[in-house]
Amino acid sequence: MSQEIENHDDHNESGNRPFSSVMTRYLSRRRMLQGSLGLAAATLFTDFGLGAAIRQAGADPSNRRLVLGFESLPGSMTDAIVVPEGYTAQVLVPWGTSLDGGNTGWQQDIHMTPAFQARAMGMHHDGMYHFPLDTQHASRDFLLAINHEYIDQTALWAPQGGPTNSDEGARPADEVRTEINAHGVAVVRLRRDDQGHWAPVAGDGHNRRITSATPMELAGPVRGTPWVVTAWSPDGTRVRGTNNNCACGHTPWGTYLTCEENWPEVFTNQGELTPDQARLGINGERGRYGWESADDGEQGEFSRFDNTPRGDDPSKDYRNEARSFGYIVEIDPYDAGSAIYKRTALGRFRHEGCWPGRVVEGMPLTFYTGHDSRNEYIYKFVTKKHWQQSDANRPGEAYDRQAIGARYLDEGTLYVARFDADGTGEWLPLSVDAIIPRGEHKGRRLGELFKDQAGIIINTCDAADLMGATPMDRPEWGTVDPHSGMVYMTLTNNSKRTEEDSEASFTGEGNAAAMGSGYATAPVNAANPRPDNTYGHIIRWQESSDDPTRMRWEPFVFGGSASDADSNLSGLTDVNAFASPDGLWFDERDNGEGILWIETDNGLDKGRENAVAEMTNDQVLAVVPGAMSQDGQPAINAQNQAQLKRFAIGPNDAEVTGIFATPDRTALFINIQHPANWPAADTEDATQAAQGQVRPRSSTVVIQKRDGGRIGV
Ligand code: FEO
Ligand code: CA
Ligand code: CA
């Protein structure tokens, strides 16, 4: 998300060395290693079990069997989508599409109501995934689970000229209810006909809306603790709603993971901030949309967004309400009546998404997550329980998947990443027995500061500060090559990354509430090597085969523009320049190879007026990754950059996000979020520009070849 609700301010006041200062040093140090320690480095590489990565054809594109079969697109800045020759792009389930069909369809001038919005697609489509109803028809009939990240009040309230009392005064209750219902998640059945046309199945029994008011369960270490006691849930086990659901994940047992990102700003606290509120960016002013200002409904329907202590104790007010947000949330898309669980063991912060690692029978499962704020961290969760194939999804059946989820996701070890300048990295456990390695608490256990795992989870970022994690350039999406286990993650940009010889500044300075010491600004480091990282980059890493705390990493590609030569570390050209990488998906194909799809959220707003934003709208790129080179250079560089191709371009002002393809790879699904004047009113052709101004609607887009072949090749 690039507009309106973005607040990736650095609330990290810790003194950890930032990733971008690490990159400049990293690049020079790697060259030194090549000269004098090459043999040792090669041995270490082998020790890290990288054979699976090397099985890829390597940096020489002539060795690759998988070749991108489309011409890279020149930039585009129009109110329409652009796709390569021979492809189509269809608008599918835009905001306001009724899940029930009937006579209550979308109209350009529809006045949105709480009831209609509660049974229609929400706003601002983001992460999404597909769930087959049976194996045979998985590429033409499945359940789509999709996030509705946030709202555009201008579009939502267009017929009445905008929201009421948006900046001061009481918001009308039904406007607030409508806005709450425009957030969350939708599950909708999609079906393709023999002509290649896709449509939602109106009235299907699986269709479901989950909103920022839907009751759900807390699970894992935080459940039932005093941290989350509220007047509505005096035993601290339940909460209403999931909020600002950005990217997503999925599990091998067939559930959808939706991830709470920019939720702190919907809450307020007029009193003194608690350490976790200060660390995550809750403040005492009006909430983002003033939801707390509405005349209250039953049981604190709106006043729960005001976290000011007002009662005699936490069971009499909503001082703890926000502590039930900031989690990975598990949904069973196959059962519209199933309970929903916030899996608190995976940490509490501004979660971008949650990506499953390689799945191996008899081994623990791993899920990767990132905290999208400036100078925040990358995490992974390793399950205590080892994977049993007998737990795998049985498509289309309704049974208790959440019981399986509880076994894997409620117990395990949460780690945070430190990236070192020699190309290795360490995963630092956030557990009660972890020893703090430095600073004023050096030598103490995390449990001494946070008491128990619930305390660590509520204060995840502070615990990560204390353990010495590497502050990153805003971690957005990750993805895993399911064959090799290689992990990719976008680092979208960071205006608070400073020069190597500068001092880190800390968000907690002078703030008695600060427990860790997150960074306001942080100097460059090996993994984040560019000061004021305008263009962003992508890193990748390979886990050690026998030590869950060790990995090796390298820069994969740097965003940049040919017209900004100093920034252009990957040698990009006008047909593949990009900035602010965000969405990612590794699309496994044949013989262990695959396509890495990259989506961008660069836009023209909020200071992203860089050379890329001046020549193209946001986009989808594709590349067939080679093996890790470990030579200190980005994997995509001036010698091989032509393998990175621009596949699609979005309409003006929109970001492109959310991505998957059908199992047969004949249809690629993406989302267009916050367009300015799209889609055109009377066509499903996403490549058509609107006549005049339309009420803009975020939408899914399905891209297919006219001949029905596999996309990308
Ligand atoms: Fe919602 Fe960090 O993107
Ligand atoms: Ca973004
Ligand atoms: Ca994003």
PDB file of N, CA and C and ligand atoms in Angstrom, residues 1-2 5-6 8 126 149-150 244-247 259 261-262 350-353 371-373 474-477 492 582 601 655 657 673, ligand 1:
ATOM      1  N   MET A   1       0.821  -1.153   0.000  1.00  0.00           N
ATOM      2  CA  MET A   1       0.000   0.000   0.000  1.00  0.00           C
ATOM      3  C   MET A   1       0.870   1.223   0.000  1.00  0.00           C
ATOM      4  N   SER A   2       0.570   2.165  -0.866  1.00  0.00           N
ATOM      5  CA  SER A   2       1.456   3.309  -0.987  1.00  0.00           C
ATOM      6  C   SER A   2       0.744   4.609  -0.677  1.00  0.00           C
ATOM      7  N   ILE A   5      -2.718   5.431   4.126  1.00  0.00           N
ATOM      8  CA  ILE A   5      -2.537   4.889   5.466  1.00  0.00           C
ATOM      9  C   ILE A   5      -1.101   4.511   5.737  1.00  0.00           C
ATOM     10  N   GLU A   6      -0.234   4.697   4.747  1.00  0.00           N
ATOM     11  CA  GLU A   6       1.130   4.241   4.952  1.00  0.00           C
ATOM     12  C   GLU A   6       1.797   5.058   6.050  1.00  0.00           C
ATOM     13  N   HIS A   8       5.278   4.044   7.661  1.00  0.00           N
ATOM     14  CA  HIS A   8       6.329   3.077   7.946  1.00  0.00           C
ATOM     15  C   HIS A   8       7.426   3.731   8.745  1.00  0.00           C
ATOM     16  N   ASP A 126      -5.356  -7.145  -1.784  1.00  0.00           N
ATOM     17  CA  ASP A 126      -3.895  -7.285  -1.596  1.00  0.00           C
ATOM     18  C   ASP A 126      -3.522  -8.765  -1.680  1.00  0.00           C
ATOM     19  N   GLU A 149      -7.064  -4.664   2.196  1.00  0.00           N
ATOM     20  CA  GLU A 149      -6.087  -4.097   3.126  1.00  0.00           C
ATOM     21  C   GLU A 149      -6.563  -2.840   3.836  1.00  0.00           C
ATOM     22  N   TYR A 150      -7.076  -1.887   3.081  1.00  0.00           N
ATOM     23  CA  TYR A 150      -7.550  -0.657   3.701  1.00  0.00           C
ATOM     24  C   TYR A 150      -8.578  -0.022   2.783  1.00  0.00           C
ATOM     25  N   ASN A 244      -6.290  -4.301   8.448  1.00  0.00           N
ATOM     26  CA  ASN A 244      -5.172  -3.928   7.581  1.00  0.00           C
ATOM     27  C   ASN A 244      -4.381  -5.157   7.155  1.00  0.00           C
ATOM     28  N   ASN A 245      -5.134  -6.087   6.587  1.00  0.00           N
ATOM     29  CA  ASN A 245      -4.563  -7.363   6.150  1.00  0.00           C
ATOM     30  C   ASN A 245      -3.833  -7.156   4.839  1.00  0.00           C
ATOM     31  N   CYS A 246      -2.538  -7.309   4.879  1.00  0.00           N
ATOM     32  CA  CYS A 246      -1.718  -6.927   3.731  1.00  0.00           C
ATOM     33  C   CYS A 246      -1.413  -8.150   2.875  1.00  0.00           C
ATOM     34  N   ALA A 247      -0.239  -8.742   3.065  1.00  0.00           N
ATOM     35  CA  ALA A 247       0.078  -9.944   2.306  1.00  0.00           C
ATOM     36  C   ALA A 247      -0.460 -11.160   3.057  1.00  0.00           C
ATOM     37  N   CYS A 259      -2.424 -11.423   7.227  1.00  0.00           N
ATOM     38  CA  CYS A 259      -1.385 -10.819   8.051  1.00  0.00           C
ATOM     39  C   CYS A 259      -1.699  -9.356   8.334  1.00  0.00           C
ATOM     40  N   GLU A 261      -1.019  -5.674   9.132  1.00  0.00           N
ATOM     41  CA  GLU A 261       0.136  -4.803   8.932  1.00  0.00           C
ATOM     42  C   GLU A 261      -0.021  -3.411   9.581  1.00  0.00           C
ATOM     43  N   ASN A 262      -0.793  -2.547   8.972  1.00  0.00           N
ATOM     44  CA  ASN A 262      -0.784  -1.155   9.458  1.00  0.00           C
ATOM     45  C   ASN A 262      -1.953  -0.851  10.393  1.00  0.00           C
ATOM     46  N   ARG A 350       3.986  -5.245  12.741  1.00  0.00           N
ATOM     47  CA  ARG A 350       3.272  -4.919  11.501  1.00  0.00           C
ATOM     48  C   ARG A 350       3.654  -5.997  10.483  1.00  0.00           C
ATOM     49  N   HIS A 351       2.926  -7.117  10.566  1.00  0.00           N
ATOM     50  CA  HIS A 351       3.222  -8.256   9.697  1.00  0.00           C
ATOM     51  C   HIS A 351       2.859  -7.928   8.254  1.00  0.00           C
ATOM     52  N   GLU A 352       3.838  -8.048   7.350  1.00  0.00           N
ATOM     53  CA  GLU A 352       3.513  -7.943   5.929  1.00  0.00           C
ATOM     54  C   GLU A 352       2.819  -9.217   5.456  1.00  0.00           C
ATOM     55  N   GLY A 353       3.500 -10.357   5.634  1.00  0.00           N
ATOM     56  CA  GLY A 353       2.938 -11.613   5.152  1.00  0.00           C
ATOM     57  C   GLY A 353       3.550 -12.783   5.904  1.00  0.00           C
ATOM     58  N   HIS A 371       8.557  -7.487   9.069  1.00  0.00           N
ATOM     59  CA  HIS A 371       7.922  -6.326   9.699  1.00  0.00           C
ATOM     60  C   HIS A 371       8.146  -5.125   8.791  1.00  0.00           C
ATOM     61  N   ASP A 372       7.081  -4.669   8.116  1.00  0.00           N
ATOM     62  CA  ASP A 372       7.237  -3.580   7.158  1.00  0.00           C
ATOM     63  C   ASP A 372       7.180  -2.227   7.844  1.00  0.00           C
ATOM     64  N   SER A 373       8.312  -1.830   8.391  1.00  0.00           N
ATOM     65  CA  SER A 373       8.543  -0.450   8.803  1.00  0.00           C
ATOM     66  C   SER A 373      10.023  -0.194   8.588  1.00  0.00           C
ATOM     67  N   ARG A 474      12.674  -1.995   5.163  1.00  0.00           N
ATOM     68  CA  ARG A 474      11.232  -2.278   5.048  1.00  0.00           C
ATOM     69  C   ARG A 474      10.936  -3.625   4.371  1.00  0.00           C
ATOM     70  N   PRO A 475      11.012  -4.714   5.101  1.00  0.00           N
ATOM     71  CA  PRO A 475      10.678  -6.023   4.525  1.00  0.00           C
ATOM     72  C   PRO A 475       9.225  -6.088   4.073  1.00  0.00           C
ATOM     73  N   GLU A 476       9.035  -6.422   2.792  1.00  0.00           N
ATOM     74  CA  GLU A 476       7.665  -6.634   2.291  1.00  0.00           C
ATOM     75  C   GLU A 476       7.485  -8.132   2.041  1.00  0.00           C
ATOM     76  N   TRP A 477       7.167  -8.547   0.805  1.00  0.00           N
ATOM     77  CA  TRP A 477       6.848  -9.952   0.581  1.00  0.00           C
ATOM     78  C   TRP A 477       8.103 -10.838   0.572  1.00  0.00           C
ATOM     79  N   THR A 492      11.645  -2.844   0.360  1.00  0.00           N
ATOM     80  CA  THR A 492      11.009  -1.993  -0.643  1.00  0.00           C
ATOM     81  C   THR A 492      11.671  -0.637  -0.821  1.00  0.00           C
ATOM     82  N   ASP A 582       7.756  -5.150  -4.001  1.00  0.00           N
ATOM     83  CA  ASP A 582       6.821  -5.420  -2.905  1.00  0.00           C
ATOM     84  C   ASP A 582       6.350  -6.878  -3.003  1.00  0.00           C
ATOM     85  N   ASP A 601       5.451  -1.372  -5.836  1.00  0.00           N
ATOM     86  CA  ASP A 601       4.592  -0.387  -5.171  1.00  0.00           C
ATOM     87  C   ASP A 601       5.399   0.905  -5.073  1.00  0.00           C
ATOM     88  N   GLU A 655      -0.889   0.401  -7.195  1.00  0.00           N
ATOM     89  CA  GLU A 655       0.180  -0.554  -6.974  1.00  0.00           C
ATOM     90  C   GLU A 655      -0.295  -1.908  -7.469  1.00  0.00           C
ATOM     91  N   THR A 657      -0.171  -5.862  -6.635  1.00  0.00           N
ATOM     92  CA  THR A 657       0.130  -6.697  -5.471  1.00  0.00           C
ATOM     93  C   THR A 657      -0.714  -7.962  -5.537  1.00  0.00           C
ATOM     94  N   GLN A 673      -4.399  -2.337  -6.833  1.00  0.00           N
ATOM     95  CA  GLN A 673      -4.878  -1.647  -5.628  1.00  0.00           C
ATOM     96  C   GLN A 673      -4.762  -0.137  -5.787  1.00  0.00           C
TER      97      GLN A 673
HETATM   98 FE1  FEO B   1       0.730  -3.374   2.930  1.00  0.00          FE
HETATM   99 FE2  FEO B   1       3.854  -3.291   3.375  1.00  0.00          FE
HETATM  100  O1  FEO B   1       2.438  -3.360   2.300  1.00  0.00           O
END
